[in-house]
PDB file of C-alpha atoms in Angstrom:
ATOM      1  CA  MET A  19       0.000   0.000   0.000  1.00  0.00           C
ATOM      2  CA  GLY A  20       1.478   3.350  -1.056  1.00  0.00           C
ATOM      3  CA  ILE A  21       1.785   6.305   1.275  1.00  0.00           C
ATOM      4  CA  PRO A  22      -0.177   9.344   0.038  1.00  0.00           C
ATOM      5  CA  VAL A  23       2.048  12.387  -0.486  1.00  0.00           C
ATOM      6  CA  LYS A  24       0.615  15.906  -0.583  1.00  0.00           C
ATOM      7  CA  LEU A  25       2.535  18.004  -3.088  1.00  0.00           C
ATOM      8  CA  GLU A  26       2.727  21.787  -3.095  1.00  0.00           C
ATOM      9  CA  VAL A  27       0.780  23.505  -5.830  1.00  0.00           C
ATOM     10  CA  PHE A  28       2.836  25.584  -8.262  1.00  0.00           C
ATOM     11  CA  GLU A  29       1.551  28.004 -10.850  1.00  0.00           C
ATOM     12  CA  GLY A  30       3.778  26.610 -13.559  1.00  0.00           C
ATOM     13  CA  PRO A  31       7.118  24.977 -14.306  1.00  0.00           C
ATOM     14  CA  LEU A  32       9.074  28.190 -13.721  1.00  0.00           C
ATOM     15  CA  ASP A  33       7.429  28.534 -10.311  1.00  0.00           C
ATOM     16  CA  LEU A  34       8.524  24.974  -9.477  1.00  0.00           C
ATOM     17  CA  LEU A  35      12.085  25.671 -10.619  1.00  0.00           C
ATOM     18  CA  LEU A  36      12.284  28.813  -8.478  1.00  0.00           C
ATOM     19  CA  HIS A  37      11.034  26.792  -5.505  1.00  0.00           C
ATOM     20  CA  LEU A  38      13.733  24.160  -6.012  1.00  0.00           C
ATOM     21  CA  ILE A  39      16.426  26.839  -6.393  1.00  0.00           C
ATOM     22  CA  ASP A  40      15.345  28.601  -3.182  1.00  0.00           C
ATOM     23  CA  LYS A  41      14.950  25.330  -1.316  1.00  0.00           C
ATOM     24  CA  ASN A  42      18.479  24.193  -2.193  1.00  0.00           C
ATOM     25  CA  LYS A  43      19.924  27.731  -1.761  1.00  0.00           C
ATOM     26  CA  ILE A  44      21.344  27.685  -5.273  1.00  0.00           C
ATOM     27  CA  ASP A  45      22.812  30.627  -7.159  1.00  0.00           C
ATOM     28  CA  ILE A  46      20.347  31.326  -9.958  1.00  0.00           C
ATOM     29  CA  TYR A  47      23.234  32.334 -12.251  1.00  0.00           C
ATOM     30  CA  ASP A  48      25.017  28.999 -11.702  1.00  0.00           C
ATOM     31  CA  ILE A  49      22.343  26.296 -11.602  1.00  0.00           C
ATOM     32  CA  PRO A  50      23.587  22.701 -11.088  1.00  0.00           C
ATOM     33  CA  ILE A  51      21.441  21.402 -13.912  1.00  0.00           C
ATOM     34  CA  VAL A  52      21.840  17.708 -13.063  1.00  0.00           C
ATOM     35  CA  GLU A  53      20.618  18.082  -9.473  1.00  0.00           C
ATOM     36  CA  ILE A  54      17.748  20.407 -10.372  1.00  0.00           C
ATOM     37  CA  THR A  55      16.659  18.139 -13.264  1.00  0.00           C
ATOM     38  CA  ASN A  56      16.543  15.074 -10.984  1.00  0.00           C
ATOM     39  CA  GLN A  57      14.441  16.908  -8.373  1.00  0.00           C
ATOM     40  CA  TYR A  58      12.172  18.322 -11.063  1.00  0.00           C
ATOM     41  CA  MET A  59      11.607  14.882 -12.615  1.00  0.00           C
ATOM     42  CA  GLU A  60      10.858  13.453  -9.166  1.00  0.00           C
ATOM     43  CA  TYR A  61       8.132  16.038  -8.714  1.00  0.00           C
ATOM     44  CA  ILE A  62       6.699  15.263 -12.183  1.00  0.00           C
ATOM     45  CA  ARG A  63       6.463  11.569 -11.356  1.00  0.00           C
ATOM     46  CA  ASN A  64       4.486  12.346  -8.190  1.00  0.00           C
ATOM     47  CA  MET A  65       2.054  14.761  -9.842  1.00  0.00           C
ATOM     48  CA  GLN A  66      -1.575  13.848 -10.365  1.00  0.00           C
ATOM     49  CA  ARG A  67      -2.265  13.433 -14.068  1.00  0.00           C
ATOM     50  CA  GLU A  68      -5.752  14.883 -14.121  1.00  0.00           C
ATOM     51  CA  ASP A  69      -5.169  18.120 -16.079  1.00  0.00           C
ATOM     52  CA  LEU A  70      -3.275  17.330 -19.266  1.00  0.00           C
ATOM     53  CA  ASN A  71      -2.836  21.025 -20.120  1.00  0.00           C
ATOM     54  CA  ILE A  72      -0.991  21.663 -16.855  1.00  0.00           C
ATOM     55  CA  MET A  73       0.966  18.412 -17.208  1.00  0.00           C
ATOM     56  CA  SER A  74       2.020  19.342 -20.724  1.00  0.00           C
ATOM     57  CA  GLU A  75       3.621  22.583 -19.490  1.00  0.00           C
ATOM     58  CA  PHE A  76       5.648  20.730 -16.859  1.00  0.00           C
ATOM     59  CA  LEU A  77       6.638  18.054 -19.399  1.00  0.00           C
ATOM     60  CA  VAL A  78       7.851  20.695 -21.867  1.00  0.00           C
ATOM     61  CA  MET A  79      10.068  22.168 -19.150  1.00  0.00           C
ATOM     62  CA  ALA A  80      11.273  18.667 -18.266  1.00  0.00           C
ATOM     63  CA  ALA A  81      12.297  18.181 -21.879  1.00  0.00           C
ATOM     64  CA  THR A  82      14.065  21.553 -21.816  1.00  0.00           C
ATOM     65  CA  LEU A  83      15.988  20.576 -18.690  1.00  0.00           C
ATOM     66  CA  LEU A  84      17.010  17.261 -20.224  1.00  0.00           C
ATOM     67  CA  ASP A  85      18.153  19.070 -23.361  1.00  0.00           C
ATOM     68  CA  ILE A  86      20.261  21.472 -21.305  1.00  0.00           C
ATOM     69  CA  LYS A  87      21.626  18.529 -19.311  1.00  0.00           C
ATOM     70  CA  CYS A  88      22.744  16.825 -22.523  1.00  0.00           C
ATOM     71  CA  ARG A  89      24.298  20.004 -23.926  1.00  0.00           C
ATOM     72  CA  MET A  90      26.247  20.476 -20.670  1.00  0.00           C
ATOM     73  CA  LEU A  91      27.899  17.094 -21.283  1.00  0.00           C
ATOM     74  CA  LEU A  92      28.966  18.025 -24.796  1.00  0.00           C
ATOM     75  CA  PRO A  93      31.971  20.237 -25.655  1.00  0.00           C
ATOM     76  CA  LYS A  94      31.374  23.953 -25.105  1.00  0.00           C
ATOM     77  CA  GLU A  95      29.801  25.840 -28.012  1.00  0.00           C
ATOM     78  CA  VAL A  96      31.518  29.048 -29.155  1.00  0.00           C
ATOM     79  CA  ASN A  97      29.663  32.042 -30.630  1.00  0.00           C
ATOM     80  CA  ASP A  98      30.800  34.305 -33.455  1.00  0.00           C
ATOM     81  CA  GLU A  99      32.743  36.495 -31.017  1.00  0.00           C
ATOM     82  CA  GLY A 100      34.757  33.536 -29.719  1.00  0.00           C
ATOM     83  CA  GLU A 101      33.000  33.374 -26.353  1.00  0.00           C
ATOM     84  CA  GLU A 102      31.714  30.135 -24.849  1.00  0.00           C
ATOM     85  CA  GLU A 103      27.923  29.876 -24.720  1.00  0.00           C
ATOM     86  CA  ASP A 104      26.218  28.642 -21.571  1.00  0.00           C
ATOM     87  CA  PRO A 105      23.255  26.312 -22.363  1.00  0.00           C
ATOM     88  CA  ARG A 106      21.574  27.556 -19.153  1.00  0.00           C
ATOM     89  CA  GLN A 107      21.577  31.231 -20.183  1.00  0.00           C
ATOM     90  CA  GLU A 108      18.101  31.316 -21.763  1.00  0.00           C
ATOM     91  CA  LEU A 109      16.586  29.430 -18.812  1.00  0.00           C
ATOM     92  CA  VAL A 110      18.227  31.813 -16.333  1.00  0.00           C
ATOM     93  CA  GLU A 111      16.773  34.829 -18.156  1.00  0.00           C
ATOM     94  CA  GLN A 112      13.289  33.275 -18.095  1.00  0.00           C
ATOM     95  CA  LEU A 113      13.596  32.563 -14.358  1.00  0.00           C
ATOM     96  CA  LEU A 114      14.752  36.116 -13.571  1.00  0.00           C
ATOM     97  CA  GLN A 115      11.921  37.634 -15.567  1.00  0.00           C
ATOM     98  CA  TYR A 116       9.358  35.319 -13.950  1.00  0.00           C
ATOM     99  CA  LYS A 117      10.774  36.127 -10.480  1.00  0.00           C
ATOM    100  CA  MET A 118      10.434  39.850 -11.132  1.00  0.00           C
ATOM    101  CA  TYR A 119       6.787  39.507 -12.244  1.00  0.00           C
ATOM    102  CA  LYS A 120       6.062  37.275  -9.264  1.00  0.00           C
ATOM    103  CA  TYR A 121       7.394  39.805  -6.753  1.00  0.00           C
ATOM    104  CA  ILE A 122       5.500  42.610  -8.503  1.00  0.00           C
ATOM    105  CA  ALA A 123       2.325  40.529  -8.197  1.00  0.00           C
ATOM    106  CA  TYR A 124       2.960  40.110  -4.448  1.00  0.00           C
ATOM    107  CA  GLU A 125       3.470  43.874  -4.104  1.00  0.00           C
ATOM    108  CA  LEU A 126       0.234  44.636  -5.948  1.00  0.00           C
ATOM    109  CA  LYS A 127      -1.626  42.104  -3.818  1.00  0.00           C
ATOM    110  CA  ASP A 128      -0.307  43.732  -0.616  1.00  0.00           C
ATOM    111  CA  ARG A 129      -1.381  47.147  -1.872  1.00  0.00           C
ATOM    112  CA  GLU A 130      -4.821  45.787  -2.658  1.00  0.00           C
ATOM    113  CA  MET A 131      -5.121  44.441   0.890  1.00  0.00           C
ATOM    114  CA  ASP A 132      -3.948  47.773   2.308  1.00  0.00           C
ATOM    115  CA  SER A 133      -6.459  49.658   0.190  1.00  0.00           C
ATOM    116  CA  ASP A 134      -9.297  47.651   1.751  1.00  0.00           C
ATOM    117  CA  MET A 135      -8.464  49.263   5.094  1.00  0.00           C
ATOM    118  CA  VAL A 136      -8.596  52.819   3.721  1.00  0.00           C
ATOM    119  CA  LEU A 137     -11.792  54.816   3.848  1.00  0.00           C
ATOM    120  CA  TYR A 138     -12.496  57.700   1.507  1.00  0.00           C
ATOM    121  CA  LYS A 139     -14.724  60.688   2.044  1.00  0.00           C
ATOM    122  CA  SER A 140     -16.273  62.772  -0.669  1.00  0.00           C
ATOM    123  CA  PRO A 141     -14.966  66.358  -0.626  1.00  0.00           C
ATOM    124  CA  SER A 142     -17.284  68.795   1.107  1.00  0.00           C
ATOM    125  CA  ILE A 143     -17.061  72.456   2.146  1.00  0.00           C
ATOM    126  CA  PRO A 144     -18.585  73.722   5.418  1.00  0.00           C
ATOM    127  CA  GLU A 145     -21.411  76.171   4.983  1.00  0.00           C
ATOM    128  CA  GLU A 146     -19.540  78.943   6.842  1.00  0.00           C
ATOM    129  CA  ILE A 147     -16.592  78.732   4.462  1.00  0.00           C
ATOM    130  CA  GLU A 148     -18.830  78.476   1.408  1.00  0.00           C
ATOM    131  CA  LYS A 149     -20.528  81.759   2.327  1.00  0.00           C
ATOM    132  CA  TYR A 150     -17.262  83.550   3.186  1.00  0.00           C
ATOM    133  CA  VAL A 151     -16.535  86.609   1.047  1.00  0.00           C
ATOM    134  CA  GLU A 152     -13.094  88.168   0.767  1.00  0.00           C
ATOM    135  CA  PRO A 153     -13.046  91.641   2.399  1.00  0.00           C
ATOM    136  CA  VAL A 154     -10.862  92.907  -0.441  1.00  0.00           C
ATOM    137  CA  ASP A 155     -11.294  92.006  -4.076  1.00  0.00           C
ATOM    138  CA  LEU A 156      -7.750  91.113  -5.086  1.00  0.00           C
ATOM    139  CA  ASP A 157      -8.593  91.259  -8.778  1.00  0.00           C
ATOM    140  CA  LYS A 158      -9.670  94.901  -8.464  1.00  0.00           C
ATOM    141  CA  LEU A 159      -6.804  95.718  -6.106  1.00  0.00           C
ATOM    142  CA  LEU A 160      -4.189  94.381  -8.511  1.00  0.00           C
ATOM    143  CA  GLY A 161      -6.128  95.140 -11.662  1.00  0.00           C
ATOM    144  CA  ASP A 162      -3.707  97.521 -13.403  1.00  0.00           C
ATOM    145  CA  LEU A 163      -0.602  96.575 -11.382  1.00  0.00           C
ATOM    146  CA  THR A 164       2.394  95.459 -13.436  1.00  0.00           C
ATOM    147  CA  LEU A 165       5.924  94.302 -12.632  1.00  0.00           C
ATOM    148  CA  GLN A 166       7.223  97.666 -13.806  1.00  0.00           C
ATOM    149  CA  LYS A 167       5.002  99.497 -11.308  1.00  0.00           C
ATOM    150  CA  LEU A 168       5.999  97.118  -8.514  1.00  0.00           C
ATOM    151  CA  ASN A 169       9.661  97.762  -9.286  1.00  0.00           C
ATOM    152  CA  SER A 170       9.076 101.511  -9.183  1.00  0.00           C
ATOM    153  CA  ILE A 171       7.302 101.266  -5.800  1.00  0.00           C
ATOM    154  CA  PHE A 172      10.109  99.106  -4.413  1.00  0.00           C
ATOM    155  CA  LYS A 173      12.800 101.580  -5.468  1.00  0.00           C
ATOM    156  CA  ASP A 174      10.819 104.456  -3.916  1.00  0.00           C
ATOM    157  CA  VAL A 175      10.523 102.594  -0.576  1.00  0.00           C
ATOM    158  CA  MET A 176      14.245 101.745  -0.556  1.00  0.00           C
ATOM    159  CA  LYS A 177      15.126 105.401  -1.282  1.00  0.00           C
ATOM    160  CA  ARG A 178      13.053 106.541   1.680  1.00  0.00           C
ATOM    161  CA  GLN A 179      14.862 104.082   3.920  1.00  0.00           C
ATOM    162  CA  THR A 180      18.221 105.404   2.685  1.00  0.00           C
ATOM    163  CA  ASP A 181      17.183 109.009   3.350  1.00  0.00           C
ATOM    164  CA  LYS A 182      16.387 108.138   6.983  1.00  0.00           C
ATOM    165  CA  ILE A 183      19.958 106.985   7.670  1.00  0.00           C
ATOM    166  CA  ASP A 184      21.986 109.453   9.749  1.00  0.00           C
ATOM    167  CA  PRO A 185      25.219 110.061   7.776  1.00  0.00           C
ATOM    168  CA  VAL A 186      27.170 110.607  11.019  1.00  0.00           C
ATOM    169  CA  ARG A 187      25.729 108.041  13.422  1.00  0.00           C
ATOM    170  CA  SER A 188      25.653 105.311  10.800  1.00  0.00           C
ATOM    171  CA  LYS A 189      29.468 105.343  10.834  1.00  0.00           C
ATOM    172  CA  PHE A 190      29.770 104.929  14.596  1.00  0.00           C
ATOM    173  CA  GLY A 191      31.529 101.787  15.722  1.00  0.00           C
ATOM    174  CA  LYS A 192      30.374  99.365  18.386  1.00  0.00           C
ATOM    175  CA  ILE A 193      31.339 100.244  21.947  1.00  0.00           C
ATOM    176  CA  GLU A 194      32.030  97.193  24.057  1.00  0.00           C
ATOM    177  CA  LYS A 195      32.427  97.096  27.816  1.00  0.00           C
ATOM    178  CA  GLU A 196      35.957  96.286  28.942  1.00  0.00           C
ATOM    179  CA  GLU A 197      35.936  93.665  31.661  1.00  0.00           C
ATOM    180  CA  VAL A 198      38.501  94.580  34.371  1.00  0.00           C
ATOM    181  CA  THR A 199      38.099  93.153  37.877  1.00  0.00           C
ATOM    182  CA  LEU A 200      39.585  94.305  41.161  1.00  0.00           C
ATOM    183  CA  SER A 201      40.785  90.785  41.912  1.00  0.00           C
ATOM    184  CA  ASP A 202      42.824  90.732  38.688  1.00  0.00           C
ATOM    185  CA  LYS A 203      44.505  94.016  39.686  1.00  0.00           C
ATOM    186  CA  PHE A 204      45.362  92.703  43.182  1.00  0.00           C
ATOM    187  CA  THR A 205      47.061  89.754  41.546  1.00  0.00           C
ATOM    188  CA  TYR A 206      48.909  92.005  39.092  1.00  0.00           C
ATOM    189  CA  ILE A 207      50.145  94.431  41.793  1.00  0.00           C
ATOM    190  CA  HIS A 208      51.350  91.592  44.046  1.00  0.00           C
ATOM    191  CA  SER A 209      53.283  90.174  41.119  1.00  0.00           C
ATOM    192  CA  TYR A 210      54.780  93.603  40.404  1.00  0.00           C
ATOM    193  CA  MET A 211      55.710  94.053  44.080  1.00  0.00           C
ATOM    194  CA  ARG A 212      57.769  90.860  44.091  1.00  0.00           C
ATOM    195  CA  ASP A 213      60.215  92.501  41.659  1.00  0.00           C
ATOM    196  CA  HIS A 214      59.903  96.085  42.939  1.00  0.00           C
ATOM    197  CA  LYS A 215      59.929  96.634  46.720  1.00  0.00           C
ATOM    198  CA  THR A 216      59.656 100.381  46.208  1.00  0.00           C
ATOM    199  CA  PHE A 217      58.177 101.996  43.112  1.00  0.00           C
ATOM    200  CA  SER A 218      56.260 105.072  42.012  1.00  0.00           C
ATOM    201  CA  PHE A 219      52.572 105.157  41.288  1.00  0.00           C
ATOM    202  CA  ARG A 220      53.395 106.661  37.888  1.00  0.00           C
ATOM    203  CA  GLN A 221      55.542 103.619  36.979  1.00  0.00           C
ATOM    204  CA  LEU A 222      52.688 101.306  37.899  1.00  0.00           C
ATOM    205  CA  LEU A 223      50.202 103.226  35.775  1.00  0.00           C
ATOM    206  CA  GLU A 224      52.494 103.269  32.742  1.00  0.00           C
ATOM    207  CA  LYS A 225      51.917  99.487  32.429  1.00  0.00           C
ATOM    208  CA  GLN A 226      48.122  99.894  32.099  1.00  0.00           C
ATOM    209  CA  HIS A 227      46.369  99.634  28.726  1.00  0.00           C
ATOM    210  CA  SER A 228      43.333 101.875  29.130  1.00  0.00           C
ATOM    211  CA  LYS A 229      41.542 104.349  31.387  1.00  0.00           C
ATOM    212  CA  MET A 230      39.477 101.531  32.904  1.00  0.00           C
ATOM    213  CA  HIS A 231      42.668  99.689  33.880  1.00  0.00           C
ATOM    214  CA  ILE A 232      44.049 102.884  35.475  1.00  0.00           C
ATOM    215  CA  VAL A 233      40.859 103.473  37.510  1.00  0.00           C
ATOM    216  CA  VAL A 234      40.710  99.880  38.796  1.00  0.00           C
ATOM    217  CA  THR A 235      44.459  99.949  39.610  1.00  0.00           C
ATOM    218  CA  PHE A 236      43.913 103.124  41.662  1.00  0.00           C
ATOM    219  CA  LEU A 237      41.063 101.454  43.561  1.00  0.00           C
ATOM    220  CA  ALA A 238      43.276  98.439  44.253  1.00  0.00           C
ATOM    221  CA  ILE A 239      46.043 100.712  45.651  1.00  0.00           C
ATOM    222  CA  LEU A 240      43.532 102.406  47.987  1.00  0.00           C
ATOM    223  CA  GLU A 241      42.307  99.025  49.224  1.00  0.00           C
ATOM    224  CA  MET A 242      45.863  97.799  49.857  1.00  0.00           C
ATOM    225  CA  MET A 243      46.669 101.018  51.779  1.00  0.00           C
ATOM    226  CA  LYS A 244      43.605 100.489  53.924  1.00  0.00           C
ATOM    227  CA  LEU A 245      44.637  96.916  54.747  1.00  0.00           C
ATOM    228  CA  GLY A 246      48.248  97.873  55.498  1.00  0.00           C
ATOM    229  CA  GLU A 247      49.906  95.963  52.683  1.00  0.00           C
ATOM    230  CA  ILE A 248      51.680  99.072  51.346  1.00  0.00           C
ATOM    231  CA  ARG A 249      52.873 102.496  52.529  1.00  0.00           C
ATOM    232  CA  VAL A 250      52.430 105.567  50.344  1.00  0.00           C
ATOM    233  CA  GLU A 251      54.538 108.748  50.542  1.00  0.00           C
ATOM    234  CA  GLN A 252      54.691 112.020  48.574  1.00  0.00           C
ATOM    235  CA  GLU A 253      57.592 114.288  49.474  1.00  0.00           C
ATOM    236  CA  GLU A 254      56.347 117.380  47.644  1.00  0.00           C
ATOM    237  CA  THR A 255      53.196 118.676  46.035  1.00  0.00           C
ATOM    238  CA  CYS A 256      52.621 117.226  42.561  1.00  0.00           C
ATOM    239  CA  GLY A 257      55.648 114.972  43.077  1.00  0.00           C
ATOM    240  CA  ASP A 258      55.784 111.241  42.460  1.00  0.00           C
ATOM    241  CA  ILE A 259      53.724 109.110  44.791  1.00  0.00           C
ATOM    242  CA  MET A 260      56.116 106.442  46.102  1.00  0.00           C
ATOM    243  CA  ILE A 261      54.759 103.046  47.132  1.00  0.00           C
ATOM    244  CA  GLU A 262      56.626 100.677  49.473  1.00  0.00           C
ATOM    245  CA  THR A 263      55.641  97.140  50.381  1.00  0.00           C
ATOM    246  CA  THR A 264      55.169  96.273  54.087  1.00  0.00           C
ATOM    247  CA  GLY A 265      55.496  92.511  53.619  1.00  0.00           C
ATOM    248  CA  VAL A 266      51.901  91.972  54.737  1.00  0.00           C
ATOM    249  CA  VAL A 267      49.697  89.965  52.336  1.00  0.00           C
ATOM    250  CA  ILE A 268      45.985  89.809  53.061  1.00  0.00           C
ATOM    251  CA  GLU A 269      43.865  86.891  51.813  1.00  0.00           C
ATOM    252  CA  ARG A 270      41.051  88.422  49.756  1.00  0.00           C
ATOM    253  CA  THR A 271      38.597  85.594  49.390  1.00  0.00           C
ATOM    254  CA  GLU A 272      36.176  87.680  51.447  1.00  0.00           C
ATOM    255  CA  VAL A 273      36.886  90.973  49.592  1.00  0.00           C
ATOM    256  CA  SER A 274      34.556  91.568  46.686  1.00  0.00           C
ATOM    257  CA  ASP A 275      35.317  93.544  43.519  1.00  0.00           C
ATOM    258  CA  GLY A 276      32.875  96.220  44.595  1.00  0.00           C
ATOM    259  CA  ASN A 277      34.946  97.299  47.671  1.00  0.00           C
TER     260      ASN A 277
END
């Protein structure tokens, strides 16, 4: 008693060949024709012979495979250009074309299924919008307006803007605030005092770069006098102010820049 075998249904011989190629993980450009032919013939023998039209298609492909198998055993054929011809070339092209159409069919089927889940609504306009009237008739507003007139209006507006520019103030540069801190000046003066135990206030100010630096340096000197870090003497009116270090250094973590 034979064991019933349920075969997969294929749409044609090319579909069966693609199945065998995928099943055996074969490179479609390098088909082992002997192995594929044997598997194909095995499937043909197990097919039900009810529909002769379908059977005839599979038998024609079987004959094609056998023909290719025989040609593979013969010496290689050479074309007019001196290149060897592959007996499988025509079959490979048919399989590639069939595979492309098959995938396109799957894509179209998926799109059809997706379209079933999409609902469409007929276009409609709310009554409020349908009755809306533009407050200004743009056709009348721009009736006799041309590009030449627009260009003339634009030039007139730009000229007015130019006339408003102050010829003096427009050339002013940007004034930026110079950041000078009292703490920086304390550090600078202490460094200067390490090399000069006695020095004049004028000498100290000659090293400054701007009025702001001079003002902050003066404030730092006053603070250091107050804390006893330096002594200041002036022997005569309008004479040099001499500064002498006392050797006392006050920690200024508690002294702010505003003092």
